[in-house]
Short mmCIF file of C-alpha atoms and ligand atoms in Angstrom, two decimals:
data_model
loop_
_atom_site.label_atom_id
_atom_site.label_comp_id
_atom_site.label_asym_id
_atom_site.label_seq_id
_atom_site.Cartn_x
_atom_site.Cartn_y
_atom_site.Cartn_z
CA UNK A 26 -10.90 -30.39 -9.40
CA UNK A 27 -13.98 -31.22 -7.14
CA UNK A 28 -13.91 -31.04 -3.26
CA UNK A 29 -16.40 -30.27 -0.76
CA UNK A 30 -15.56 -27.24 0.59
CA UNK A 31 -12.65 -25.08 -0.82
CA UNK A 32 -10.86 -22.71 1.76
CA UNK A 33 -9.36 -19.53 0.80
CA UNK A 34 -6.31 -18.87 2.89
CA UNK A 35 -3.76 -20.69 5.12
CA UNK A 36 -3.93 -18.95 7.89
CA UNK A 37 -4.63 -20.20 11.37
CA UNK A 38 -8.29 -20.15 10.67
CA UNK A 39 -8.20 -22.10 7.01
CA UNK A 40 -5.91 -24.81 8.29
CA UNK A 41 -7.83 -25.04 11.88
CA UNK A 42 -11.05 -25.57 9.64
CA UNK A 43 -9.30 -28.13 7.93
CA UNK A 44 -7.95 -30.22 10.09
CA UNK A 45 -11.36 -30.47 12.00
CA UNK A 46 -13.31 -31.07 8.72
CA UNK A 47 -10.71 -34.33 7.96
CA UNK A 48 -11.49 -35.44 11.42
CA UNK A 49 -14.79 -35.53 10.09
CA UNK A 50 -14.59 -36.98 6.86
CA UNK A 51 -14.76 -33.63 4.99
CA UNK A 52 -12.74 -32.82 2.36
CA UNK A 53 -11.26 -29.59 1.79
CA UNK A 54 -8.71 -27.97 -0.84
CA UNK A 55 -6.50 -25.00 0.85
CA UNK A 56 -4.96 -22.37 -1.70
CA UNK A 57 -2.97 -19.69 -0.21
CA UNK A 58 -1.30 -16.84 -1.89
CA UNK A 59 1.60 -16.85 0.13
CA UNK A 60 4.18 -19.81 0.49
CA UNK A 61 4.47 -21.41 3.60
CA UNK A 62 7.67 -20.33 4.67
CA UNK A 63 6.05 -16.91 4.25
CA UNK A 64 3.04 -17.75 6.30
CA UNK A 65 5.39 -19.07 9.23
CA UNK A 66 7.23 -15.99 9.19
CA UNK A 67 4.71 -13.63 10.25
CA UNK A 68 4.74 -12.98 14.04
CA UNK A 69 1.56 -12.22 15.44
CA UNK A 70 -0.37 -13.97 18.78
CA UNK A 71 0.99 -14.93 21.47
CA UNK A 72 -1.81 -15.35 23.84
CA UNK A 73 -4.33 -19.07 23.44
CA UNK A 74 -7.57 -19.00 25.46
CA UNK A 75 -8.73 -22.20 27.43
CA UNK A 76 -11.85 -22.16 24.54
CA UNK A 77 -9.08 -22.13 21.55
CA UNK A 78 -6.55 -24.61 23.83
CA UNK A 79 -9.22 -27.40 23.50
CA UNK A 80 -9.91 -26.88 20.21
CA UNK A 81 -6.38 -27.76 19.69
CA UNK A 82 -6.36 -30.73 21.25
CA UNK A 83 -9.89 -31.68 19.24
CA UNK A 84 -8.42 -30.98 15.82
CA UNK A 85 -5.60 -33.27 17.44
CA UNK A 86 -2.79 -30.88 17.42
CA UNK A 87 -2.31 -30.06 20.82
CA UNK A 88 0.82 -32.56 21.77
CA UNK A 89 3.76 -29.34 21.44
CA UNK A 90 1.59 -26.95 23.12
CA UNK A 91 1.04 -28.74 25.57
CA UNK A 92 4.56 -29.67 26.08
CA UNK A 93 6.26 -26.28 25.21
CA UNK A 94 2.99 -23.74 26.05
CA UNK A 95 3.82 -21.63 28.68
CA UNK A 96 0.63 -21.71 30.77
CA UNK A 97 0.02 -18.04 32.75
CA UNK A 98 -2.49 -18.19 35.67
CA UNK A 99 -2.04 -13.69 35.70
CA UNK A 100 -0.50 -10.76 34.26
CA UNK A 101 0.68 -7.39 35.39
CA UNK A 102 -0.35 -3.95 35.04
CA UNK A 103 1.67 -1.20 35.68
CA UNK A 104 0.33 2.20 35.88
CA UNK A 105 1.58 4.97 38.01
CA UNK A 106 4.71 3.46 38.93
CA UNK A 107 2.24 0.85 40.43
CA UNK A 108 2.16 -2.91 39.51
CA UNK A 109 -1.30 -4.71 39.79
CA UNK A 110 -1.35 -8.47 39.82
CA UNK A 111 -4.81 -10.08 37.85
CA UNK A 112 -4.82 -13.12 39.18
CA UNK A 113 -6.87 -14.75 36.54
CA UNK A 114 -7.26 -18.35 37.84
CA UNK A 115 -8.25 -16.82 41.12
CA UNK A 116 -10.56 -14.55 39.88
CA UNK A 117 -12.27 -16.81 37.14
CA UNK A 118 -12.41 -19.79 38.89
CA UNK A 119 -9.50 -21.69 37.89
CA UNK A 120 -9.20 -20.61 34.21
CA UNK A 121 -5.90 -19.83 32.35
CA UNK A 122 -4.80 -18.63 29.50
CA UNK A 123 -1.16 -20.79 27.13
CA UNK A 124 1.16 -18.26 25.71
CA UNK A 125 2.59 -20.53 22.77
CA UNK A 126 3.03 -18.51 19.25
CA UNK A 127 1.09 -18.27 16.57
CA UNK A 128 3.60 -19.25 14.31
CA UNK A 129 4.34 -22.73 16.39
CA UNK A 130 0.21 -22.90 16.18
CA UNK A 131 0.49 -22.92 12.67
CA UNK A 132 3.39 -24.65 11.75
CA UNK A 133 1.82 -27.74 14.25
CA UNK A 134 -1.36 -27.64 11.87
CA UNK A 135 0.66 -27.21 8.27
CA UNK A 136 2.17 -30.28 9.75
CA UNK A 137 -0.65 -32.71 10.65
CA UNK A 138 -2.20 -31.83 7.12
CA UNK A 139 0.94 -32.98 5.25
CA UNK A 140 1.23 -35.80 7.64
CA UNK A 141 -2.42 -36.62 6.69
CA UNK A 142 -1.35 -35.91 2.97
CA UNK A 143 -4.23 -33.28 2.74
CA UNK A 144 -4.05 -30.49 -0.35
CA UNK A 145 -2.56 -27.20 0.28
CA UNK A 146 -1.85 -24.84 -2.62
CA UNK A 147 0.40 -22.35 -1.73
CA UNK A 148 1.60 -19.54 -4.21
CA UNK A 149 -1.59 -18.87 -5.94
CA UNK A 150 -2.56 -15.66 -8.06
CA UNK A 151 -5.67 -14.11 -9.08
CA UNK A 152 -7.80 -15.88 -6.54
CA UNK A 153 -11.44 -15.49 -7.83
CA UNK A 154 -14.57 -16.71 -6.06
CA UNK A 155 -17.76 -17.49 -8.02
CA UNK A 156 -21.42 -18.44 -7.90
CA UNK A 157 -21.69 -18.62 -3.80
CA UNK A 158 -25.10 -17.92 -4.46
CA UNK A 159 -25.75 -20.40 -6.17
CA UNK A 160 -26.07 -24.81 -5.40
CA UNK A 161 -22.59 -24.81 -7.13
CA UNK A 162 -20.07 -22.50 -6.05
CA UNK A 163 -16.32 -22.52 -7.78
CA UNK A 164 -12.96 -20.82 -7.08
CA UNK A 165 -10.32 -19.63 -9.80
CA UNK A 166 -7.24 -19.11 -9.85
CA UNK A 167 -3.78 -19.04 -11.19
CA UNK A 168 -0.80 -21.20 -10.63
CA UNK A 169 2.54 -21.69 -12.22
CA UNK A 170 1.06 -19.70 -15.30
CA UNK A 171 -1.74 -22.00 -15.48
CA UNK A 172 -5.57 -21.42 -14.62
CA UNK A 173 -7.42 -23.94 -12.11
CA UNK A 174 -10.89 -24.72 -10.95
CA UNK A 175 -12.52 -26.00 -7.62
CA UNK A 176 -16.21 -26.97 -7.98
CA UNK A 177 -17.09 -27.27 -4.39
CA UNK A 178 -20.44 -27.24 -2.20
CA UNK A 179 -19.29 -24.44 0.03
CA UNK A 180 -16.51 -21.57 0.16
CA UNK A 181 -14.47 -20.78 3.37
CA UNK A 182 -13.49 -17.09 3.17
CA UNK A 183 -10.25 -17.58 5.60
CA UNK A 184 -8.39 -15.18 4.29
CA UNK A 185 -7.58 -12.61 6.54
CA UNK A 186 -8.38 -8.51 6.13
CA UNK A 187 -7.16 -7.91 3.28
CA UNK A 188 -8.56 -11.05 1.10
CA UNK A 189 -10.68 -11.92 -1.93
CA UNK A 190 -13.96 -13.04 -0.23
CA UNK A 191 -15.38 -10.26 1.58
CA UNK A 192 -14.42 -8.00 -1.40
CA UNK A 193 -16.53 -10.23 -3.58
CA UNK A 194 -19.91 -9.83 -1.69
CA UNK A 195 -21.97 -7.39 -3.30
CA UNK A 196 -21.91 -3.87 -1.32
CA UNK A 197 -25.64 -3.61 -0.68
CA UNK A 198 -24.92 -7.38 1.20
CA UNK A 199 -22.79 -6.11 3.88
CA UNK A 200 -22.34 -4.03 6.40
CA UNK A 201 -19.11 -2.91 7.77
CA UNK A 202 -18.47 -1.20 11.48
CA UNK A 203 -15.23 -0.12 11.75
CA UNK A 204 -13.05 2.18 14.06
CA UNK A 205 -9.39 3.12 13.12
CA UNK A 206 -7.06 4.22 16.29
CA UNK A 207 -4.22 7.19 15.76
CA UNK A 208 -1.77 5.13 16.81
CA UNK A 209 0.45 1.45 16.12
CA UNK A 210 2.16 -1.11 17.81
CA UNK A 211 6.04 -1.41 17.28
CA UNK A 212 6.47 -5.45 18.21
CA UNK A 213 10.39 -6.45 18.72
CA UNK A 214 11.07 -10.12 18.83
CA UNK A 215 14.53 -11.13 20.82
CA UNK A 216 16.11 -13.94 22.07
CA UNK A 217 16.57 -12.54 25.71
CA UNK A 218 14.59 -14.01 28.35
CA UNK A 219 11.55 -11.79 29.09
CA UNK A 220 11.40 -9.48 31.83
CA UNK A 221 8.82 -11.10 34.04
CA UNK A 222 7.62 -14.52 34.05
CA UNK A 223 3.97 -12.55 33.31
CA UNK A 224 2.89 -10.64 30.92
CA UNK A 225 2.78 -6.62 31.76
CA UNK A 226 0.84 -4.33 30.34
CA UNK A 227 2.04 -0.70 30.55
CA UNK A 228 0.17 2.58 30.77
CA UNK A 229 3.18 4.81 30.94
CA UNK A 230 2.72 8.78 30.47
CA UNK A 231 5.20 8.22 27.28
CA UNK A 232 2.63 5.71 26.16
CA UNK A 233 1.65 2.09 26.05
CA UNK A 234 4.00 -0.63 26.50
CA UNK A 235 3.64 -4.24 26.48
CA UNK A 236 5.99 -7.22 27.77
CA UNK A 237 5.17 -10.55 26.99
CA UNK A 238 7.55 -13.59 25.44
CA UNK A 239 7.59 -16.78 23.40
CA UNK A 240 9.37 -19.08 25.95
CA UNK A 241 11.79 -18.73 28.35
CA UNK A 242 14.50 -17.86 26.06
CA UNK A 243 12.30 -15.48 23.78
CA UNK A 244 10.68 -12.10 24.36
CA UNK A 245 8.33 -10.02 22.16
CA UNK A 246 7.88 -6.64 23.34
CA UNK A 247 5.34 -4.26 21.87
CA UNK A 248 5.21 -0.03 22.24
CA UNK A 249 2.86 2.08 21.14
CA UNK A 250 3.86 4.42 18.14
CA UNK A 251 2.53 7.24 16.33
CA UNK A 252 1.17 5.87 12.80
CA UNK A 253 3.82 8.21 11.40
CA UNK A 254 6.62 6.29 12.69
CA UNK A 255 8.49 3.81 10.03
CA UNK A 256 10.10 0.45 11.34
CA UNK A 257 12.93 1.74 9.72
CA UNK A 258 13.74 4.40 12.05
CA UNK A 259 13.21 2.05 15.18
CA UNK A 260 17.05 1.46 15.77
CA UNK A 261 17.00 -1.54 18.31
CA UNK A 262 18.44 0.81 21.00
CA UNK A 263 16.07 3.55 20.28
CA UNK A 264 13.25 0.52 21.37
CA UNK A 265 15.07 -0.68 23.94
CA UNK A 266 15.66 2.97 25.52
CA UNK A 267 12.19 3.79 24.87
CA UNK A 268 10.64 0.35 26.66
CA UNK A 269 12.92 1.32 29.66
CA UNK A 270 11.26 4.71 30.09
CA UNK A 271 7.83 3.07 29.98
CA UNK A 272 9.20 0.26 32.60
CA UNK A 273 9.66 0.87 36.51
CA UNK A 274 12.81 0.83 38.67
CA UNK A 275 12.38 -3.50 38.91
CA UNK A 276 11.41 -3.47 35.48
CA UNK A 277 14.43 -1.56 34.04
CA UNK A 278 16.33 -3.70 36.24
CA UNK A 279 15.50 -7.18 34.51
CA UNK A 280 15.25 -6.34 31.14
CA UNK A 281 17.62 -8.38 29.35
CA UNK A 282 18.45 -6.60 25.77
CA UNK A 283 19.68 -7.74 22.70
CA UNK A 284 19.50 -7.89 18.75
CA UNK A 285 16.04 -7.86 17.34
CA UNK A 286 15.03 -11.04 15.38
CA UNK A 287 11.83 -9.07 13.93
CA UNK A 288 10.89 -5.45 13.95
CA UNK A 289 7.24 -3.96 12.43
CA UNK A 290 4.53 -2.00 13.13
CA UNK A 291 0.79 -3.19 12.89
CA UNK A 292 -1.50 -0.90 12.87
CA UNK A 293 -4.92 -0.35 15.42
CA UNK A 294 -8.14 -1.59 14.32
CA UNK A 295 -11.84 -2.55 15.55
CA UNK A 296 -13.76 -3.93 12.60
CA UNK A 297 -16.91 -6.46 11.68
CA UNK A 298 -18.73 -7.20 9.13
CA UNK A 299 -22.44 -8.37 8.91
CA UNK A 300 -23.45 -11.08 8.11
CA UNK A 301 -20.85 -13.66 8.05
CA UNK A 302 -22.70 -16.00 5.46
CA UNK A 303 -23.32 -15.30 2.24
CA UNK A 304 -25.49 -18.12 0.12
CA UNK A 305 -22.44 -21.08 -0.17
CA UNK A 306 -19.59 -18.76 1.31
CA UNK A 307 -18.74 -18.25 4.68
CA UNK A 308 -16.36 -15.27 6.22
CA UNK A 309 -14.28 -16.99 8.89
CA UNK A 310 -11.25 -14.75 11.22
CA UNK A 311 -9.59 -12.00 10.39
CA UNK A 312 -11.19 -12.33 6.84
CA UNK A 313 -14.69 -11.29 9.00
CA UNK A 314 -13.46 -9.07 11.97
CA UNK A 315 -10.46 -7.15 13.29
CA UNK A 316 -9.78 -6.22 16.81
CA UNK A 317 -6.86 -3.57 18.47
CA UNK A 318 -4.09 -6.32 20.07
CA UNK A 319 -4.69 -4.81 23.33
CA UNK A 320 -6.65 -7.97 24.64
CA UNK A 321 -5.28 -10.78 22.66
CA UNK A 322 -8.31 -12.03 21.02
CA UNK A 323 -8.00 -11.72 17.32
CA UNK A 324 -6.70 -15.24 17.01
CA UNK A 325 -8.80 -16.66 19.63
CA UNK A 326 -12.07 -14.79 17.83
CA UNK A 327 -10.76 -16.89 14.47
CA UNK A 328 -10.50 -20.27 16.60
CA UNK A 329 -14.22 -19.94 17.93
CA UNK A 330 -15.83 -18.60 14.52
CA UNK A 331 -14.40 -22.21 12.94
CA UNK A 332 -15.13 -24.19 15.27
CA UNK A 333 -18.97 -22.95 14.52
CA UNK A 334 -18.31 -23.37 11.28
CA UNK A 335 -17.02 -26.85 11.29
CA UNK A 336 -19.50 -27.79 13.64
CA UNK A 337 -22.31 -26.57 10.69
CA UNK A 338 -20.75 -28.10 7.82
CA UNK A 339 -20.36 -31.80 9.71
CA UNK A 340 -24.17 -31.33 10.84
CA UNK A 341 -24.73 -30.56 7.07
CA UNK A 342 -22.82 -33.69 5.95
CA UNK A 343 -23.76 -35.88 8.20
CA UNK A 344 -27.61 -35.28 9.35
CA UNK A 345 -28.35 -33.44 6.37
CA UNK A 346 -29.84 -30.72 8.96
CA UNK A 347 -29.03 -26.55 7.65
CA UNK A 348 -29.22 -25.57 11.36
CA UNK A 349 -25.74 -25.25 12.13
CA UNK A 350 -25.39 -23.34 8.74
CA UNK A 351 -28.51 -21.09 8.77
CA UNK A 352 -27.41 -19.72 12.65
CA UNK A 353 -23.55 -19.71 11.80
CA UNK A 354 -23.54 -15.70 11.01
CA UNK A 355 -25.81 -14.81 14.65
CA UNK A 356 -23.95 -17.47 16.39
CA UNK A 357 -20.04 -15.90 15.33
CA UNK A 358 -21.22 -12.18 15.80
CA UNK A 359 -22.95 -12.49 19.50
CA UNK A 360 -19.48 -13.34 20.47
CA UNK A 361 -17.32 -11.55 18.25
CA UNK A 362 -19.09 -8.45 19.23
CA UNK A 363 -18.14 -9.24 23.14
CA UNK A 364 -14.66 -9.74 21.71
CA UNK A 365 -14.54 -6.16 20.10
CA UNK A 366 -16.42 -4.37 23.11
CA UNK A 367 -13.40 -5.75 25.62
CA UNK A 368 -10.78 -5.15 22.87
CA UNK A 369 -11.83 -1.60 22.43
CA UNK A 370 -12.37 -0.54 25.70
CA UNK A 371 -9.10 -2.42 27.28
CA UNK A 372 -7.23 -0.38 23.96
CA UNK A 373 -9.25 3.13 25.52
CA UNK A 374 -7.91 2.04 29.57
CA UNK A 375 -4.10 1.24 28.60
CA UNK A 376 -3.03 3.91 25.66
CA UNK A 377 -2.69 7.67 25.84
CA UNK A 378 -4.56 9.60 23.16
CA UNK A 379 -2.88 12.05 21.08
CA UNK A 380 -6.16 14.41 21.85
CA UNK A 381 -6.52 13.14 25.24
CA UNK A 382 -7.01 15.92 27.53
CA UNK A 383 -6.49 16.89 31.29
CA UNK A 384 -10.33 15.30 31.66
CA UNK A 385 -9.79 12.17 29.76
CA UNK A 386 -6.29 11.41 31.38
CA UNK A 387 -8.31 12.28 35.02
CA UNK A 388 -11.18 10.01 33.73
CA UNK A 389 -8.68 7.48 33.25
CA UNK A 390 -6.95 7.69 36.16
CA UNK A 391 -10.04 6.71 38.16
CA UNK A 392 -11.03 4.53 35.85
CA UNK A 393 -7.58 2.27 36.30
CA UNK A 394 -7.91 3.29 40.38
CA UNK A 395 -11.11 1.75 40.75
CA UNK A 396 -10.48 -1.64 38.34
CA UNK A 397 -7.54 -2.20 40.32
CA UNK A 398 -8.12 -1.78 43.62
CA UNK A 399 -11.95 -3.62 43.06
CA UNK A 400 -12.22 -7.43 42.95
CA UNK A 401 -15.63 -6.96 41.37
CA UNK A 402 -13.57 -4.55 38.90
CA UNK A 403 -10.27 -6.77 38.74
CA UNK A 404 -12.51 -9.70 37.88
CA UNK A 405 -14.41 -8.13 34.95
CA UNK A 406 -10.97 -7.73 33.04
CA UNK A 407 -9.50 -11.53 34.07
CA UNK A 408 -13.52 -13.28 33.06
CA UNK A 409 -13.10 -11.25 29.08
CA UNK A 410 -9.02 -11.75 29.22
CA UNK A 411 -9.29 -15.69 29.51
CA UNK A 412 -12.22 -15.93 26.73
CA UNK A 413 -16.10 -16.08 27.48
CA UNK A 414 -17.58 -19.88 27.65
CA UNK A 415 -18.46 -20.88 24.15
CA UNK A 416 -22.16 -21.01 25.55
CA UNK A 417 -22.31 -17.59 27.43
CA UNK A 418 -25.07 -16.21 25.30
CA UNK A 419 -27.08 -19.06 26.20
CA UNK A 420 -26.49 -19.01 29.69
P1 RFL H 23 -4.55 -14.47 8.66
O1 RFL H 23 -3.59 -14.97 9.67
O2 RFL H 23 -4.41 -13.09 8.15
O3 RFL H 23 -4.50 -15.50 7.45
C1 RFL H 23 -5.15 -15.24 6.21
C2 RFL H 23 -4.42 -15.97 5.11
O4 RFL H 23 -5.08 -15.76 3.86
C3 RFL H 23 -4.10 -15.51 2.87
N1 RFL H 23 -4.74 -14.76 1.76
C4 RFL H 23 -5.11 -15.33 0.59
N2 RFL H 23 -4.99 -16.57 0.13
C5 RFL H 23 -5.45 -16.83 -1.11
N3 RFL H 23 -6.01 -15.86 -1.91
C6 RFL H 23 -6.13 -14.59 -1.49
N4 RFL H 23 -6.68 -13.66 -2.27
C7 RFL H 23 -5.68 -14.28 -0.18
N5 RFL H 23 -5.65 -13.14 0.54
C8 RFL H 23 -5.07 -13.45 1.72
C9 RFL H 23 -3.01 -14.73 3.58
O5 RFL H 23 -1.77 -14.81 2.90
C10 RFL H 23 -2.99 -15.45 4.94
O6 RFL H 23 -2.08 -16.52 4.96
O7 RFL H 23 -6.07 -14.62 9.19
P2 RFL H 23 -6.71 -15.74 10.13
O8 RFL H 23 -6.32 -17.12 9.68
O9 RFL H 23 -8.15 -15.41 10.24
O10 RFL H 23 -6.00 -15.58 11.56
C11 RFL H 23 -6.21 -14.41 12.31
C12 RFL H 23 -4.99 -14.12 13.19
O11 RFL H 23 -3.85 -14.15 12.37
C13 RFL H 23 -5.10 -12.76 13.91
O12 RFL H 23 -6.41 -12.56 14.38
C14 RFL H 23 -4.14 -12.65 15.13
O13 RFL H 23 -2.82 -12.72 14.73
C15 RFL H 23 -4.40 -11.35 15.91
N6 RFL H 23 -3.45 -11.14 17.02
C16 RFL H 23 -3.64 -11.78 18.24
N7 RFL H 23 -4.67 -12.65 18.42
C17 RFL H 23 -4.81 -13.33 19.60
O14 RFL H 23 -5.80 -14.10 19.75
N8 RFL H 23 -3.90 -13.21 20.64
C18 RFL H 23 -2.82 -12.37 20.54
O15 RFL H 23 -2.00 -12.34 21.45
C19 RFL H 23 -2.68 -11.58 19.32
N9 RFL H 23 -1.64 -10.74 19.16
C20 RFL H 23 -2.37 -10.26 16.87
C21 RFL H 23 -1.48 -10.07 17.96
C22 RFL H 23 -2.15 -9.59 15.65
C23 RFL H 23 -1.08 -8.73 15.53
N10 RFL H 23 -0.89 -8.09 14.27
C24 RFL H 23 0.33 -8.01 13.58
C25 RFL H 23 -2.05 -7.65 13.52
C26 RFL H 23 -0.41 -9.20 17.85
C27 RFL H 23 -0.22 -8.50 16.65
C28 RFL H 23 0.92 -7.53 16.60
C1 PHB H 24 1.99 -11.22 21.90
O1 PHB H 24 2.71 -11.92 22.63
O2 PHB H 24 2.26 -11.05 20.70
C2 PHB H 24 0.81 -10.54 22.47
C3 PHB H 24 0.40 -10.85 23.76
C4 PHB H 24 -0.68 -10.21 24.32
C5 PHB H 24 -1.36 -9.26 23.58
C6 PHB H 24 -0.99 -8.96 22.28
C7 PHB H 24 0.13 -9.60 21.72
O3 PHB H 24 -2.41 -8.62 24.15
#
């Protein structure tokens, strides 16, 4: 098989990247180890900047977001008993932010691309990426007991943390950063109708809590865990009893319980690699960087990093110009590394510490005190929440 640019991974990132490269005239072969029904059933995001919203509506995908998005102008924070209102389209100047799920995202795009009868390979094995440093990279792999081949002109590494790509790139190539928290997120999916019309963020002295939602019928609820907890010994009411403690008096009062739909724990990372380009191959989302959920940008970090890449490989197709491609790696990391700074220190604001300490819980204290009560402080966290312009760095 011969295409021009073979993606590794259906994830958001490897089908947003292909559905803008068709728009283009690119081709592009998808394999995926998982199936799709597999794919679809991971719950993740839940939170679309305005940048990642429009590149929706480029790729031409937009129509059911628009329709069945839930578009937040603010969230809440609670802290010491205390709710604070970030009133992000006041304090940004008008910008928003769509809660619509990642698994609607991606189920829209696995859509368009069988609608456009574009090749996805799901259920792969033994993925295997060769020769990316070369004029003629290829990918191997195994399906149905049989071994394939894609010659190709470039490799998109879209797939995810734990992939093939980045594990393929010599050690002496790369450089990794990475920070591991000592704690998880428990995420509970019901279909109760969430217990705000925001989303609230919770720094409770029992620990983190988040309350956000799907739609008006669904609610996903997050609580942060030790990493010694299993899912297993989550009982629904144990979660339930546990959100309630980390909720105030109004709070308690709304909250609508039921049965869980979906129950796990995702561990708390901050992670990047350097560079993102490697000869022919490109490392694209999750595949590239990690971030703690605490600020909702993991997904939104994926959208931006392919619509640079997109953007290089049509200026490499069609004006035969290696700009695009030779700045891809500088261009992805100056705001990925914005992403991870926010992330990181919006993770530090809103959890308690297992080491923490009478002068890191004071620290914090004033720390939340002055945000809160500052519009200069208030605005910092809405302008990162609702995504950086694409062009801030050349602003
Ligand atoms: P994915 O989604 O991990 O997809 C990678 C795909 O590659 C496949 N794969 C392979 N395929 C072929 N061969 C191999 N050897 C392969 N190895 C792996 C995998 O099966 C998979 O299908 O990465 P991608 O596309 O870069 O997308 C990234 C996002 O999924 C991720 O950043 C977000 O979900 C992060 N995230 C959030 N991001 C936001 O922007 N807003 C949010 O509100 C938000 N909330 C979250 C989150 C992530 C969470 N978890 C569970 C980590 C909340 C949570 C709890
Ligand atoms: C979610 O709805 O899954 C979600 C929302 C906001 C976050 C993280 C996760 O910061």
């Amino acid at each position: 098989m011969r295409t021009q640019v073979a993606i590794i991974g259906a994830g958001p990132s490897g089908l947003l990247l292909g559905q803008l490269l068709h728009k283009a005239g690119i081709d592009a072969i998808i394999v995926e180890r998982q199936s799709g029904d597999y794919v679809l059933s991971r719950i993740r995001a839940g939170v679309l900047e305005q940048v990642c919203i429009d590149l929706l509506d480029e790729a031409g995908v937009g129509e059911r977001m628009h329709q069945e998005g839930l578009l937040h102008t603010g969230f809440e924070m609670l802290y010491g008993g205390q709710r604070h209102r970030i009133d992000m389209n006041h304090l940004t100047g008008g910008k928003n932010v769509m809660v619509y799920g990642q698994t609607e995202l991606t189920r829209d795009l696995m859509d368009a691309r069988t609608k456009a009868g574009l090749p996805t390979v799901y259920e792969v094995s033994d993925v295997a990426v060769h020769d990316f440093d070369s004029q003629k990279p290829r990918v191997t792999y195994q399906k149905d007991g049989q071994s394939h081949e894609i010659e190709c002109d470039f490799i998109a590494g879209c797939d995810g943390f734990h992939g093939v790509c980045r594990a393929s790139i010599p050690r002496s190539s790369i450089t990794e950063f990475e920070k591991v928290y000592p704690f998880g997120w428990l995420g509970l999916l019901s279909d109760t109708p969430p217990v705000h019309d925001e989303l609230i963020y919770v720094n409770s002295p029992r620990g983190f809590a988040l309350c956000s939602q799907r739609s008006q019928t669904r609610s996903r609820y997050y609580l942060q865990v030790p990493l010694t907890d299993k899912v297993d010994e989550w009982t629904d009411d144990a979660f339930w009893q546990e959100l309630r403690l980390r909720l105030d008096a109004p709070g308690r009062e709304q909250l609508v319980t039921g049965p869980s739909i979906e129950k796990s724990i995702a561990p708390l990372r901050s992670f990047v690699t350097e560079p993102m380009r490697f000869g022919r191959m490109f490392l694209a989302g999750d595949a590239a960087h990690i971030v703690p959920p605490t600020g909702a940008k993991g997904l939104n970090l994926a959208a931006t990093d392919v619509k640079y890449l997109s953007s290089a490989l049509i200026e490499y197709y069609q004006e035969k110009s290696n700009a695009g491609i030779d700045s891809y790696s500088v261009r992805c990391l100056k705001r990925i590394w914005k992403g991870e700074r926010f992330s990181w220190w919006f993770t530090q604001l809103m959890h308690r510490f297992p080491d923490q300490g009478a002068m890191a819980s004071r620290l914090q204290e004033a720390e939340l005190d002055y945000l809160l009560n500052s519009e200069a402080g208030s605005r910092t966290i809405a302008e990162n929440y609702v995504g950086l312009p694409l062009d801030f760095d050349l602003s």
